[in-house]
Amino acid sequence: MFEGAKLILFLGGELLVLRRDHTPGIPWQGYLDLPGGGREAEETGEACALRETREEVGLCLEPEDLRWRRFYTAPRPVWFFAAWLPPERARGVIFGDEGVGWGLMAPDAYIAHAEAIPHFAERVRTVLEEGPTPLRRA
């Protein structure tokens, strides 16, 4: 069982980040976030990450775009995925209605940023260290 999924999305050499809003009750208000969110019904981790990314930033990715994946149990059970897309895909970003904005930043700048969600920064660091995993063809 898992609660949701997040996507570490590289557009060219930059990381797509969202600025969380200050809605009462949400964790990490105002911090730099990654696309993703809560699971709906019985969707898979992949489906959750792809849907949330489409809803939050308007980018449609395919399951095969997800080139890294890891399940974390703490602080909550959440799938993390990573995708590497060409920089021109940033032109297709259409910001949704969650958060206060989006931007691109160097991954190292996100990791070091005082307003990056700390455990998300660690996951970005892990992705940078491990890189994409080869796609397996059936």
GROMACS .gro file of C-alpha atoms in nm:
model
  138
    1MET     CA    1   0.000   0.000   0.000
    2PHE     CA    2   0.114   0.352  -0.071
    3GLU     CA    3  -0.030   0.701  -0.031
    4GLY     CA    4   0.099   0.875  -0.340
    5ALA     CA    5   0.376   0.933  -0.591
    6LYS     CA    6   0.624   1.205  -0.684
    7LEU     CA    7   0.817   1.273  -1.003
    8ILE     CA    8   1.172   1.405  -1.018
    9LEU     CA    9   1.150   1.561  -1.364
   10PHE     CA   10   1.457   1.680  -1.549
   11LEU     CA   11   1.397   1.905  -1.850
   12GLY     CA   12   1.735   1.916  -2.013
   13GLY     CA   13   1.977   1.960  -1.725
   14GLU     CA   14   1.730   2.139  -1.500
   15LEU     CA   15   1.483   2.017  -1.243
   16LEU     CA   16   1.117   2.117  -1.256
   17VAL     CA   17   1.005   2.244  -0.916
   18LEU     CA   18   0.680   2.379  -0.776
   19ARG     CA   19   0.632   2.632  -0.496
   20ARG     CA   20   0.379   2.502  -0.243
   21ASP     CA   21   0.107   2.738  -0.132
   22HIS     CA   22   0.019   2.830   0.226
   23THR     CA   23  -0.309   2.641   0.253
   24PRO     CA   24  -0.377   2.559   0.619
   25GLY     CA   25  -0.316   2.196   0.699
   26ILE     CA   26  -0.076   2.110   0.418
   27PRO     CA   27   0.277   2.013   0.515
   28TRP     CA   28   0.579   2.214   0.402
   29GLN     CA   29   0.383   2.531   0.322
   30GLY     CA   30   0.576   2.759   0.088
   31TYR     CA   31   0.855   2.508   0.024
   32LEU     CA   32   0.992   2.392  -0.310
   33ASP     CA   33   0.811   2.075  -0.414
   34LEU     CA   34   0.815   1.820  -0.693
   35PRO     CA   35   0.518   1.721  -0.911
   36GLY     CA   36   0.301   1.451  -0.758
   37GLY     CA   37   0.043   1.387  -0.494
   38GLY     CA   38  -0.207   1.149  -0.348
   39ARG     CA   39  -0.320   0.820  -0.490
   40GLU     CA   40  -0.671   0.794  -0.631
   41ALA     CA   41  -0.867   0.470  -0.598
   42GLU     CA   42  -0.658   0.169  -0.700
   43GLU     CA   43  -0.418   0.345  -0.938
   44THR     CA   44  -0.058   0.227  -0.959
   45GLY     CA   45   0.236   0.437  -0.850
   46GLU     CA   46   0.320   0.509  -1.213
   47ALA     CA   47  -0.036   0.609  -1.296
   48CYS     CA   48  -0.048   0.837  -0.991
   49ALA     CA   49   0.279   1.015  -1.081
   50LEU     CA   50   0.174   1.058  -1.446
   51ARG     CA   51  -0.175   1.187  -1.358
   52GLU     CA   52  -0.048   1.429  -1.094
   53THR     CA   53   0.219   1.564  -1.331
   54ARG     CA   54  -0.044   1.619  -1.602
   55GLU     CA   55  -0.276   1.796  -1.354
   56GLU     CA   56  -0.009   2.011  -1.190
   57VAL     CA   57   0.206   2.117  -1.486
   58GLY     CA   58   0.019   2.001  -1.797
   59LEU     CA   59   0.292   1.765  -1.918
   60CYS     CA   60   0.183   1.426  -2.050
   61LEU     CA   61   0.445   1.160  -2.000
   62GLU     CA   62   0.435   0.793  -2.091
   63PRO     CA   63   0.516   0.510  -1.849
   64GLU     CA   64   0.835   0.440  -2.044
   65ASP     CA   65   0.955   0.795  -1.966
   66LEU     CA   66   0.991   0.691  -1.601
   67ARG     CA   67   1.354   0.575  -1.600
   68TRP     CA   68   1.415   0.550  -1.225
   69ARG     CA   69   1.184   0.434  -0.947
   70ARG     CA   70   1.204   0.374  -0.574
   71PHE     CA   71   0.951   0.307  -0.300
   72TYR     CA   72   1.005   0.488   0.028
   73THR     CA   73   0.821   0.407   0.349
   74ALA     CA   74   0.926   0.709   0.555
   75PRO     CA   75   0.805   0.959   0.636
   76ARG     CA   76   0.506   0.820   0.440
   77PRO     CA   77   0.472   0.531   0.192
   78VAL     CA   78   0.528   0.705  -0.143
   79TRP     CA   79   0.665   0.605  -0.482
   80PHE     CA   80   0.930   0.829  -0.636
   81PHE     CA   81   1.004   0.825  -1.008
   82ALA     CA   82   1.245   1.018  -1.227
   83ALA     CA   83   1.226   1.116  -1.593
   84TRP     CA   84   1.469   1.290  -1.825
   85LEU     CA   85   1.306   1.489  -2.106
   86PRO     CA   86   1.442   1.736  -2.362
   87PRO     CA   87   1.457   2.100  -2.249
   88GLU     CA   88   1.203   2.212  -2.510
   89ARG     CA   89   0.932   2.022  -2.322
   90ALA     CA   90   0.937   2.312  -2.072
   91ARG     CA   91   0.748   2.514  -2.333
   92GLY     CA   92   0.455   2.277  -2.277
   93VAL     CA   93   0.421   2.349  -1.906
   94ILE     CA   94   0.076   2.474  -1.813
   95PHE     CA   95   0.070   2.544  -1.442
   96GLY     CA   96  -0.234   2.399  -1.265
   97ASP     CA   97  -0.422   2.529  -0.965
   98GLU     CA   98  -0.207   2.384  -0.684
   99GLY     CA   99   0.079   2.587  -0.544
  100VAL     CA  100   0.188   2.939  -0.633
  101GLY     CA  101   0.421   2.877  -0.924
  102TRP     CA  102   0.677   2.662  -1.094
  103GLY     CA  103   1.028   2.697  -1.228
  104LEU     CA  104   1.339   2.520  -1.342
  105MET     CA  105   1.653   2.506  -1.134
  106ALA     CA  106   1.982   2.324  -1.130
  107PRO     CA  107   1.942   1.998  -0.937
  108ASP     CA  108   2.237   2.084  -0.711
  109ALA     CA  109   2.075   2.419  -0.633
  110TYR     CA  110   1.756   2.239  -0.528
  111ILE     CA  111   1.949   1.998  -0.308
  112ALA     CA  112   2.123   2.287  -0.132
  113HIS     CA  113   1.821   2.519  -0.114
  114ALA     CA  114   1.697   2.604   0.236
  115GLU     CA  115   1.337   2.582   0.112
  116ALA     CA  116   1.364   2.242  -0.058
  117ILE     CA  117   1.166   1.974   0.123
  118PRO     CA  118   1.459   1.796   0.293
  119HIS     CA  119   1.369   1.434   0.217
  120PHE     CA  120   1.285   1.528  -0.143
  121ALA     CA  121   1.629   1.687  -0.177
  122GLU     CA  122   1.783   1.358  -0.060
  123ARG     CA  123   1.586   1.166  -0.322
  124VAL     CA  124   1.706   1.406  -0.594
  125ARG     CA  125   2.062   1.349  -0.472
  126THR     CA  126   2.010   0.972  -0.498
  127VAL     CA  127   1.880   1.003  -0.854
  128LEU     CA  128   2.182   1.214  -0.953
  129GLU     CA  129   2.416   0.953  -0.805
  130GLU     CA  130   2.242   0.654  -0.963
  131GLY     CA  131   2.119   0.799  -1.293
  132PRO     CA  132   1.850   0.644  -1.510
  133THR     CA  133   1.808   0.269  -1.518
  134PRO     CA  134   1.806   0.099  -1.856
  135LEU     CA  135   1.464   0.039  -2.006
  136ARG     CA  136   1.376  -0.327  -2.020
  137ARG     CA  137   1.196  -0.445  -2.330
  138ALA     CA  138   0.954  -0.735  -2.302
   0.00000   0.00000   0.00000
